[in-house]
Coordinates of C-alpha atoms in Angstrom, one line a residue:
Chain A
X1 CA 10.9 212.4 75.2
X2 CA 10.1 216.0 76.2
X3 CA 6.6 217.2 75.7
X4 CA 5.3 220.7 76.3
X5 CA 1.7 221.1 77.2
X6 CA 0.6 224.6 76.2
X7 CA -0.9 226.4 79.2
X8 CA -2.7 229.3 77.7
X9 CA -5.2 229.6 80.5
X10 CA -8.0 227.4 79.2
X11 CA -8.9 224.4 81.2
X12 CA -7.5 221.3 82.5
X13 CA -4.0 220.3 81.8
X14 CA -3.5 218.0 84.7
X15 CA -5.0 214.9 83.2
X16 CA -3.1 215.4 79.9
X17 CA 0.2 215.7 81.8
X18 CA -0.6 212.7 84.0
X19 CA -1.5 210.6 81.0
X20 CA 1.9 211.3 79.4
X21 CA 3.7 210.6 82.6
X22 CA 2.0 207.2 82.7
X23 CA 3.5 206.5 79.3
X24 CA 7.0 207.3 80.6
X25 CA 7.4 210.6 78.8
X26 CA 8.5 213.9 80.4
X27 CA 5.6 216.3 80.0
X28 CA 6.1 219.9 81.2
X29 CA 3.4 222.5 81.5
X30 CA 4.6 225.4 79.3
X31 CA 3.6 228.7 80.8
X32 CA 5.5 230.8 78.2
X33 CA 6.1 230.3 74.4
X34 CA 9.8 230.2 75.0
X35 CA 9.4 226.8 76.7
X36 CA 8.3 225.3 73.4
X37 CA 11.8 225.6 71.7
X38 CA 13.6 222.7 73.4
X39 CA 10.9 220.0 73.5
X40 CA 10.3 217.2 71.1
X41 CA 6.6 217.4 71.0
X42 CA 3.9 220.0 71.6
X43 CA 0.4 219.3 72.9
X44 CA -2.3 221.9 72.5
X45 CA -5.1 221.0 74.8
X46 CA -8.1 223.1 75.5
X47 CA -11.5 223.3 76.9
X48 CA -13.7 226.3 76.0
X49 CA -14.9 228.5 73.2
X50 CA -12.9 229.1 70.0
X51 CA -12.9 232.9 70.1
X52 CA -11.7 233.1 73.7
X53 CA -9.1 230.3 73.1
X54 CA -7.6 232.2 70.1
X55 CA -7.6 235.5 72.1
X56 CA -5.6 233.8 74.8
X57 CA -3.2 232.2 72.2
X58 CA -2.7 235.5 70.4
X59 CA -2.3 237.6 73.5
X60 CA 0.1 235.2 75.2
X61 CA 2.3 235.2 72.1
X62 CA 1.6 231.5 71.5
X63 CA 0.1 231.8 68.0
X64 CA 3.3 233.2 66.5
X65 CA 5.5 230.7 68.2
X66 CA 3.3 227.8 67.2
X67 CA 3.2 228.9 63.6
X68 CA 7.0 229.2 63.6
X69 CA 7.9 226.0 65.4
X70 CA 5.1 223.8 64.0
X71 CA 4.1 225.5 60.8
X72 CA 7.6 226.3 59.5
X73 CA 10.1 224.1 61.5
X74 CA 8.0 220.9 61.5
X75 CA 7.8 220.2 65.2
X76 CA 5.1 217.5 65.8
X77 CA 2.0 218.8 67.5
X78 CA -1.2 217.2 68.8
X79 CA -4.2 219.3 69.3
X80 CA -7.0 218.0 71.6
X81 CA -10.6 219.1 71.4
X82 CA -10.6 222.9 71.3
X83 CA -6.8 222.7 70.7
X84 CA -7.5 220.6 67.6
X85 CA -10.2 223.0 66.4
X86 CA -7.9 226.0 66.7
X87 CA -5.5 224.4 64.2
X88 CA -8.1 225.4 61.6
X89 CA -8.1 228.6 59.5
X90 CA -11.4 229.8 60.9
X91 CA -13.8 229.1 63.8
X92 CA -17.5 230.1 64.1
X93 CA -17.9 229.9 67.9
X94 CA -18.3 233.3 69.5
X95 CA -18.2 235.1 66.2
X96 CA -16.1 234.3 63.1
X97 CA -12.5 234.2 64.3
X98 CA -9.2 233.3 62.6
X99 CA -7.5 230.2 63.9
X100 CA -3.9 229.1 63.8
X101 CA -4.3 228.0 60.2
X102 CA -2.0 224.9 60.5
X103 CA -4.6 222.7 58.8
X104 CA -7.0 224.5 56.5
X105 CA -10.6 224.2 57.3
X106 CA -13.5 225.6 59.3
X107 CA -15.0 224.9 62.7
X108 CA -18.8 224.9 62.5
X109 CA -21.5 224.2 65.0
X110 CA -22.9 220.7 64.7
X111 CA -26.4 221.8 63.6
X112 CA -24.8 223.9 60.8
X113 CA -23.3 220.6 59.6
X114 CA -26.7 218.9 59.4
X115 CA -26.7 217.3 62.8
X116 CA -30.2 217.1 64.3
X117 CA -29.4 215.0 67.4
X118 CA -28.6 216.4 70.8
X119 CA -25.9 219.1 70.9
X120 CA -23.4 219.0 72.5
X121 CA -22.3 215.6 71.4
X122 CA -21.4 214.1 74.8
X123 CA -20.2 210.7 75.6
X124 CA -18.4 207.6 74.3
X125 CA -18.7 207.1 70.6
X126 CA -17.0 204.8 68.2
X127 CA -14.3 206.3 66.0
X128 CA -13.8 205.0 62.5
X129 CA -10.5 205.2 60.7
X130 CA -10.5 203.7 57.3
X131 CA -6.8 203.6 56.5
X132 CA -4.4 202.8 59.3
X133 CA -2.8 206.1 60.3
X134 CA 0.1 206.1 62.6
X135 CA -2.0 207.8 65.3
X136 CA -4.4 204.9 65.3
X137 CA -1.9 202.1 65.1
X138 CA -3.0 199.1 67.2
X139 CA -6.4 200.6 67.9
X140 CA -9.3 198.7 66.3
X141 CA -11.6 200.7 64.1
X142 CA -14.9 201.5 66.0
X143 CA -13.1 201.7 69.4
X144 CA -14.9 204.1 71.7
X145 CA -13.5 207.5 72.6
X146 CA -14.9 210.2 74.8
X147 CA -16.3 213.3 73.1
X148 CA -17.7 216.5 74.4
X149 CA -18.2 219.2 71.8
X150 CA -20.7 221.4 70.1
X151 CA -18.5 222.3 67.1
X152 CA -16.6 220.2 64.7
X153 CA -13.6 220.7 62.4
X154 CA -14.4 220.5 58.6
X155 CA -11.0 220.1 56.9
X156 CA -10.8 221.8 53.5
X157 CA -8.9 218.8 52.1
X158 CA -10.3 215.4 52.4
X159 CA -6.8 213.8 52.8
X160 CA -6.5 215.7 56.2
X161 CA -9.4 213.8 57.6
X162 CA -8.0 210.6 59.3
X163 CA -10.9 209.5 61.4
X164 CA -14.6 210.2 61.7
X165 CA -17.3 209.6 64.3
X166 CA -20.8 208.6 63.3
X167 CA -23.5 210.7 65.0
X168 CA -26.5 211.2 62.8
X169 CA -24.0 212.8 60.4
X170 CA -20.4 211.8 60.2
X171 CA -18.3 214.3 62.1
X172 CA -14.5 214.8 62.1
X173 CA -12.9 212.7 64.9
X174 CA -9.2 213.3 63.9
X175 CA -7.2 215.3 61.4
X176 CA -3.6 215.2 60.3
X177 CA -1.4 217.2 58.0
X178 CA 2.1 215.7 58.0
X179 CA 3.4 216.3 61.6
X180 CA 0.3 218.2 62.8
X181 CA -2.3 216.0 64.4
X182 CA -5.6 216.8 66.1
X183 CA -8.3 214.8 67.7
X184 CA -11.8 216.0 68.6
X185 CA -12.2 213.4 71.4
X186 CA -10.2 213.4 74.7
X187 CA -7.6 210.7 74.6
X188 CA -6.6 211.6 78.1
X189 CA -10.2 210.7 79.2
X190 CA -10.6 207.7 76.9
X191 CA -9.2 205.0 79.1
X192 CA -7.1 202.3 77.2
X193 CA -7.7 203.4 73.6
X194 CA -6.8 206.9 74.5
X195 CA -3.6 205.9 76.1
X196 CA -2.6 203.9 73.0
X197 CA -3.2 207.0 70.8
X198 CA -1.0 209.2 73.0
X199 CA 1.7 206.5 72.9
X200 CA 1.4 206.5 69.1
X201 CA 1.9 210.2 69.0
X202 CA 5.0 209.8 71.1
X203 CA 6.4 207.1 68.8
X204 CA 5.7 209.0 65.6
X205 CA 8.9 210.1 63.9
X206 CA 8.7 212.7 61.1
X207 CA 10.5 211.6 58.0
Chain B
X1 CA -23.9 201.8 66.7
X2 CA -23.0 205.2 67.7
X3 CA -23.2 207.2 70.9
X4 CA -23.4 204.9 73.9
X5 CA -25.7 205.5 76.8
X6 CA -23.7 206.4 79.8
X7 CA -23.7 205.1 83.4
X8 CA -22.4 207.6 85.8
X9 CA -21.8 206.8 89.5
X10 CA -22.4 209.9 91.6
X11 CA -20.4 210.7 94.7
X12 CA -21.9 213.1 97.3
X13 CA -18.9 214.5 99.0
X14 CA -18.7 216.5 102.3
X15 CA -15.6 217.4 104.2
X16 CA -13.6 215.0 102.0
X17 CA -15.8 211.9 102.4
X18 CA -18.4 210.3 100.3
X19 CA -21.8 210.2 102.0
X20 CA -25.3 209.0 100.9
X21 CA -28.6 209.9 102.4
X22 CA -32.3 209.5 101.8
X23 CA -34.4 212.4 100.4
X24 CA -31.4 214.7 100.8
X25 CA -31.1 214.0 104.6
X26 CA -29.9 211.2 106.9
X27 CA -26.4 210.9 105.6
X28 CA -24.2 207.8 106.0
X29 CA -20.5 207.4 105.2
X30 CA -19.6 205.6 102.0
X31 CA -15.8 206.0 101.9
X32 CA -12.9 207.9 100.3
X33 CA -13.8 209.7 97.1
X34 CA -10.6 208.9 95.1
X35 CA -10.6 205.3 96.0
X36 CA -14.2 205.0 95.0
X37 CA -13.7 206.9 91.7
X38 CA -10.8 204.6 90.8
X39 CA -12.9 201.5 91.5
X40 CA -15.6 202.8 89.2
X41 CA -13.1 203.6 86.5
X42 CA -11.9 200.0 86.7
X43 CA -15.5 198.7 86.5
X44 CA -16.1 200.7 83.2
X45 CA -18.0 203.7 84.4
X46 CA -18.4 206.3 81.6
X47 CA -17.9 209.3 83.9
X48 CA -17.9 210.1 87.6
X49 CA -19.8 213.0 89.2
X50 CA -18.8 214.6 92.5
X51 CA -21.4 216.7 94.2
X52 CA -19.9 218.8 96.9
X53 CA -22.6 219.0 99.6
X54 CA -20.4 220.8 102.1
X55 CA -22.5 223.5 103.6
X56 CA -19.9 225.8 105.1
X57 CA -17.8 227.9 102.8
X58 CA -14.6 227.5 104.8
X59 CA -14.4 223.8 103.8
X60 CA -15.1 224.6 100.1
X61 CA -11.5 224.2 99.0
X62 CA -11.4 220.6 100.1
X63 CA -13.2 219.6 96.9
X64 CA -10.5 221.2 94.8
X65 CA -7.9 219.0 96.3
X66 CA -10.1 216.0 95.7
X67 CA -10.7 216.9 92.1
X68 CA -7.0 217.4 91.6
X69 CA -6.1 214.0 93.1
X70 CA -8.9 212.3 91.2
X71 CA -8.0 213.8 87.8
X72 CA -4.4 212.6 88.3
X73 CA -5.5 209.0 88.8
X74 CA -8.8 208.5 87.0
X75 CA -8.8 208.7 83.2
X76 CA -12.5 209.1 82.6
X77 CA -14.5 212.4 82.6
X78 CA -15.2 214.0 85.9
X79 CA -18.2 216.4 86.6
X80 CA -18.1 218.4 89.7
X81 CA -20.9 220.4 91.3
X82 CA -22.0 222.0 94.5
X83 CA -21.5 225.5 95.7
X84 CA -20.6 226.9 92.3
X85 CA -21.5 230.6 92.4
X86 CA -19.3 232.5 89.9
X87 CA -17.5 232.0 86.6
X88 CA -14.3 232.0 88.7
X89 CA -15.6 229.0 90.6
X90 CA -16.2 227.2 87.3
X91 CA -12.7 228.0 86.2
X92 CA -11.1 226.9 89.5
X93 CA -12.8 223.5 89.2
X94 CA -11.9 223.1 85.5
X95 CA -8.3 224.0 86.3
X96 CA -8.2 221.5 89.1
X97 CA -9.1 218.8 86.7
X98 CA -12.9 218.7 86.3
X99 CA -14.2 218.2 82.8
X100 CA -17.6 219.6 83.4
X101 CA -19.0 221.8 86.2
X102 CA -22.6 221.5 87.5
X103 CA -24.5 224.4 88.9
X104 CA -27.9 224.4 90.6
X105 CA -29.0 227.1 93.1
X106 CA -26.8 229.8 91.6
X107 CA -28.3 229.2 88.1
X108 CA -31.8 229.8 89.5
X109 CA -30.7 232.9 91.5
X110 CA -28.6 234.3 88.6
X111 CA -29.4 232.8 85.2
X112 CA -26.8 235.0 83.6
X113 CA -24.2 232.9 85.3
X114 CA -25.1 230.0 83.0
X115 CA -24.8 232.3 80.0
X116 CA -21.6 233.9 81.1
X117 CA -20.0 230.6 82.1
X118 CA -20.9 228.8 78.9
X119 CA -19.6 231.8 76.8
X120 CA -16.3 231.6 78.6
X121 CA -15.7 227.9 78.8
X122 CA -18.0 226.5 76.2
X123 CA -21.4 225.0 76.8
X124 CA -20.1 221.5 76.8
X125 CA -18.5 222.2 80.2
X126 CA -21.7 223.5 81.8
X127 CA -24.2 221.2 83.4
X128 CA -27.3 222.6 85.1
X129 CA -28.6 220.4 87.9
X130 CA -32.3 220.6 88.4
X131 CA -33.8 219.2 91.6
X132 CA -37.5 218.7 90.9
X133 CA -40.4 217.6 93.0
X134 CA -43.9 216.7 91.9
X135 CA -46.5 219.2 93.0
X136 CA -49.5 218.0 91.0
X137 CA -50.0 215.2 88.5
X138 CA -47.8 215.8 85.5
X139 CA -46.3 218.9 87.2
X140 CA -42.9 219.3 88.8
X141 CA -41.3 222.3 90.4
X142 CA -37.7 223.3 90.9
X143 CA -36.2 223.2 94.4
X144 CA -32.9 224.7 95.5
X145 CA -30.6 224.7 98.5
X146 CA -30.4 221.0 98.6
X147 CA -34.1 220.6 98.3
X148 CA -35.2 223.0 100.9
X149 CA -36.6 225.9 98.9
X150 CA -39.3 225.8 96.3
X151 CA -38.6 228.3 93.6
X152 CA -42.0 228.0 92.1
X153 CA -40.4 227.4 88.7
X154 CA -41.8 224.7 86.5
X155 CA -39.1 222.1 86.0
X156 CA -39.8 221.5 82.3
X157 CA -39.9 225.2 81.5
X158 CA -36.7 225.8 83.5
X159 CA -35.0 223.0 81.5
X160 CA -35.9 224.7 78.3
X161 CA -34.7 228.0 79.7
X162 CA -31.3 226.7 80.8
X163 CA -30.8 225.1 77.4
X164 CA -31.4 228.5 75.8
X165 CA -29.0 230.2 78.3
X166 CA -26.2 227.8 77.2
X167 CA -26.3 224.8 79.4
X168 CA -24.6 221.8 77.7
X169 CA -26.3 219.1 79.8
X170 CA -29.1 218.7 82.4
X171 CA -28.7 216.6 85.5
X172 CA -32.2 216.0 86.5
X173 CA -32.9 214.7 90.0
X174 CA -36.3 213.7 91.3
X175 CA -36.3 214.7 94.9
X176 CA -39.4 212.5 95.5
X177 CA -37.3 209.5 94.5
X178 CA -33.8 210.4 95.6
X179 CA -32.5 207.7 98.0
X180 CA -35.8 205.7 97.9
X181 CA -34.6 202.9 95.6
X182 CA -38.1 203.0 93.9
X183 CA -36.7 203.9 90.5
X184 CA -36.5 207.1 88.5
X185 CA -39.5 209.4 88.2
X186 CA -39.9 208.3 84.5
X187 CA -42.6 210.7 83.7
X188 CA -40.5 213.6 84.8
X189 CA -37.4 212.3 83.0
X190 CA -39.4 211.8 79.8
X191 CA -41.1 215.2 80.0
X192 CA -37.7 217.0 80.4
X193 CA -35.9 214.8 77.8
X194 CA -38.6 215.5 75.2
X195 CA -38.5 219.2 75.9
X196 CA -34.8 219.8 75.3
X197 CA -32.2 219.0 72.7
X198 CA -29.3 218.8 75.1
X199 CA -28.4 215.5 76.9
X200 CA -30.3 214.7 80.0
X201 CA -28.9 212.7 82.9
X202 CA -31.6 210.9 84.9
X203 CA -31.0 210.8 88.7
X204 CA -32.7 209.9 91.9
X205 CA -34.2 206.6 93.0
X206 CA -32.2 203.8 91.4
X207 CA -32.6 200.6 93.4
X208 CA -31.9 198.0 90.8
X209 CA -30.6 197.5 87.3
X210 CA -34.1 197.5 85.7
X211 CA -34.4 201.1 87.0
X212 CA -31.3 202.1 85.0
X213 CA -32.6 200.5 81.8
X214 CA -36.0 202.1 82.3
X215 CA -34.4 205.5 82.6
X216 CA -33.0 205.1 79.1
X217 CA -35.8 203.2 77.4
X218 CA -38.8 204.8 79.0
X219 CA -37.4 208.1 80.4
X220 CA -35.4 208.6 77.2
X221 CA -32.4 209.8 79.2
X222 CA -29.0 209.9 77.6
X223 CA -27.2 208.9 80.8
X224 CA -28.2 207.4 84.1
X225 CA -26.7 208.4 87.4
X226 CA -26.8 206.3 90.5
X227 CA -25.0 206.3 93.9
X228 CA -26.0 203.8 96.6
X229 CA -26.5 200.7 94.4
X230 CA -22.8 201.1 93.4
X231 CA -21.4 202.5 96.7
X232 CA -22.6 199.7 98.9
X233 CA -21.5 197.0 96.5
X234 CA -24.9 195.7 95.4
X235 CA -24.0 195.9 91.8
X236 CA -20.9 196.8 89.8
X237 CA -21.0 199.2 86.9
X238 CA -20.0 196.3 84.6
X239 CA -23.0 194.3 85.7
X240 CA -25.2 197.3 85.1
X241 CA -23.9 197.7 81.5
X242 CA -24.2 194.0 80.8
X243 CA -27.8 194.1 81.9
X244 CA -28.5 197.2 79.7
X245 CA -26.8 195.6 76.7
X246 CA -28.9 192.5 77.1
X247 CA -31.9 194.8 76.8
X248 CA -30.7 196.3 73.5
X249 CA -29.3 199.5 75.0
X250 CA -26.0 200.5 73.5
X251 CA -23.3 200.8 76.1
X252 CA -19.5 200.9 76.2
X253 CA -18.2 197.6 77.5

């Protein structure tokens, strides 16, 4: 199983790569969009702010390639943290910015979503997934995952929300539209539960 | 149920080794950073923090190698601080595998650094470390340069200020308590926790498990950081979590 980890100049790819290696996959760090064509899976990681992340994706030619390979041709993708947020149509961090638009929705600051607890939401929090999605197979509901974020994805369509995390308000923990997956938490930093989720992403086969 | 309180072992690293001192001086060797970080991961630590206390700039790159090696073997979050001066320093540490970067002296000297860095990498990656010392009852001031320079800044005011600048978290160390094993400065911890909306990590002075629980329940900290009680094998992180859970504190076990 070949996996490309998109290196668009934002943050830490080493732990994501290493986590996939542990699972017996062959992750490669993709430094150019052309590297995405002959892999089975794409991972869009990311640490940072939405507007800057999108600027990097656009300038590096990643956005068009991702829309083509994932949006049109159906290659499975997992977005992590900022990488998940940028799947949305629109982000509000660092000005209102267009996202990749692979799952329609907006990314808003937690307080704009009614959250009155500490922001960023940092630490291990339980993740609730009502119906068993392939991404959470074998993971008990309410298992803890590691979060660190100040913004959250609000999917336009309810069916795209596959897991939520209770803070003082329920926030989106994971989204999915067909073969496009995204999680707000960091599976690569979430010990055993995180490893299982990455394994589930590897085993997923699009119908 | 919800967000768990975190236990964070802290590793002071110099020239590639973990050391621990009292009141910021009198260092003793505590071992290899990667080996220690792995042990804490196995024990259920929620994060690990590396503070690079290397004084000379020519040895600065050693920490990058340690961070890289650690991120490849330890699958919990890693915060790294010490000697961070520029946004480029922040980026280098994040690229090496850090999840969060902590800044202290440079934030005081150049508050714009906090704003610039958080705008570039997101505030969730930016931790401002505050070293505070009591100067009068109910009053604490911010010290820099490993505790040598009094900035004259009020610690609570500075905490509010760094939140406004874009810090995502505050690592609050009482220099009066650091290394003493007399417990956190709970009044300081509470004063800062109540003053800001971002998470506060209490640090400095942990000598037993009761101190950790007090930091959360009385100091209202979101996370507690400790070094020597874990390094020298007095307690495991798991024991600390079990103790806290018995006292009604939500932890990840």
